[in-house]
Amino acid sequence: MMRPVRLQVAALELTLECPCGCLLCGSGAGRARPGELTAKEWLGVIDDLAALGCERLTFTGGEPLSRPEWPRLARRARQRGLVVDMITSGMGL
């Protein structure tokens, strides 16, 4: 008998944009891809993940700090009870 799957952790690749150009980059980051989600769309994704029972949310990229709305997204996730972390080079701090 299969047990129901419960979403616990999600990673959101906010953008592929990154100023670093690291040779070992696993995401092939550099320029933002066309059609990346808007802040409003990301807020909807965060709300949906929280509704599914997600407990932890990781912002990643590219360089997630290159998205100026990342603090707003992190606040929304915290308001929904998610633990928030970020994978970043620190560029932009």
Short mmCIF file of C-alpha atoms in Angstrom, two decimals:
data_model
loop_
_atom_site.label_atom_id
_atom_site.label_comp_id
_atom_site.label_asym_id
_atom_site.label_seq_id
_atom_site.Cartn_x
_atom_site.Cartn_y
_atom_site.Cartn_z
CA MET A 1 0.00 0.00 0.00
CA MET A 2 1.36 3.41 -0.99
CA ARG A 3 1.51 6.17 1.57
CA PRO A 4 0.42 9.64 0.50
CA VAL A 5 3.29 11.87 -0.55
CA ARG A 6 3.67 15.08 1.39
CA LEU A 7 5.65 17.95 -0.06
CA GLN A 8 8.22 19.10 2.47
CA VAL A 9 10.89 21.02 0.57
CA ALA A 10 10.91 23.03 -2.66
CA ALA A 11 13.61 24.97 -4.50
CA LEU A 12 12.64 27.94 -6.65
CA GLU A 13 15.07 28.96 -9.37
CA LEU A 14 14.09 32.65 -9.38
CA THR A 15 16.28 33.49 -12.36
CA LEU A 16 19.20 32.27 -14.41
CA GLU A 17 20.73 35.75 -14.28
CA CYS A 18 24.11 35.76 -12.55
CA PRO A 19 27.11 38.10 -12.71
CA CYS A 20 29.66 35.46 -11.67
CA GLY A 21 30.22 33.25 -14.72
CA CYS A 22 31.58 30.35 -12.65
CA LEU A 23 32.99 27.55 -14.81
CA LEU A 24 31.48 24.86 -12.59
CA CYS A 25 27.96 26.32 -12.49
CA GLY A 26 25.44 23.49 -12.50
CA SER A 27 22.59 25.69 -13.71
CA GLY A 28 24.42 27.22 -16.68
CA ALA A 29 23.64 30.65 -15.25
CA GLY A 30 24.50 33.95 -16.90
CA ARG A 31 21.62 35.73 -18.57
CA ALA A 32 18.02 35.67 -17.42
CA ARG A 33 15.92 33.34 -19.54
CA PRO A 34 13.07 34.82 -21.57
CA GLY A 35 9.70 34.60 -19.87
CA GLU A 36 10.90 34.20 -16.28
CA LEU A 37 8.08 34.41 -13.77
CA THR A 38 7.02 37.81 -12.49
CA ALA A 39 6.97 38.66 -8.79
CA LYS A 40 3.19 38.24 -8.80
CA GLU A 41 3.51 34.77 -10.36
CA TRP A 42 6.16 33.75 -7.79
CA LEU A 43 3.86 34.91 -4.98
CA GLY A 44 1.19 32.60 -6.37
CA VAL A 45 3.66 29.70 -6.50
CA ILE A 46 4.62 30.35 -2.87
CA ASP A 47 0.96 30.40 -1.84
CA ASP A 48 0.34 27.14 -3.71
CA LEU A 49 3.36 25.44 -2.13
CA ALA A 50 2.22 26.49 1.34
CA ALA A 51 -1.27 25.14 0.61
CA LEU A 52 0.31 21.81 -0.34
CA GLY A 53 2.01 21.61 3.06
CA CYS A 54 5.50 22.61 2.00
CA GLU A 55 7.68 23.35 5.03
CA ARG A 56 10.94 24.69 3.59
CA LEU A 57 11.62 26.87 0.57
CA THR A 58 15.03 27.48 -1.00
CA PHE A 59 15.60 30.39 -3.38
CA THR A 60 18.23 29.63 -5.97
CA GLY A 61 19.29 30.64 -9.46
CA GLY A 62 21.45 31.93 -11.17
CA GLU A 63 21.87 34.54 -8.53
CA PRO A 64 18.57 34.98 -6.65
CA LEU A 65 19.77 38.30 -5.21
CA SER A 66 19.65 39.75 -8.73
CA ARG A 67 15.83 39.66 -8.46
CA PRO A 68 14.99 42.88 -6.60
CA GLU A 69 11.74 41.42 -5.28
CA TRP A 70 13.40 38.53 -3.43
CA PRO A 71 12.78 40.11 0.03
CA ARG A 72 9.06 40.36 -0.77
CA LEU A 73 9.00 36.72 -1.82
CA ALA A 74 10.84 35.65 1.32
CA ARG A 75 8.41 37.64 3.49
CA ARG A 76 5.42 35.95 1.82
CA ALA A 77 6.94 32.53 2.41
CA ARG A 78 7.58 33.32 6.08
CA GLN A 79 4.03 34.67 6.45
CA ARG A 80 2.82 31.30 5.15
CA GLY A 81 4.89 29.47 7.76
CA LEU A 82 7.72 28.24 5.54
CA VAL A 83 11.36 28.13 6.57
CA VAL A 84 13.29 30.11 3.94
CA ASP A 85 16.88 29.74 2.83
CA MET A 86 18.89 30.79 -0.19
CA ILE A 87 21.73 29.47 -2.30
CA THR A 88 23.71 32.54 -3.33
CA SER A 89 27.17 33.74 -4.20
CA GLY A 90 26.49 36.81 -2.07
CA MET A 91 26.93 39.12 -5.06
CA GLY A 92 24.63 42.06 -4.49
CA LEU A 93 24.77 42.07 -0.70
#
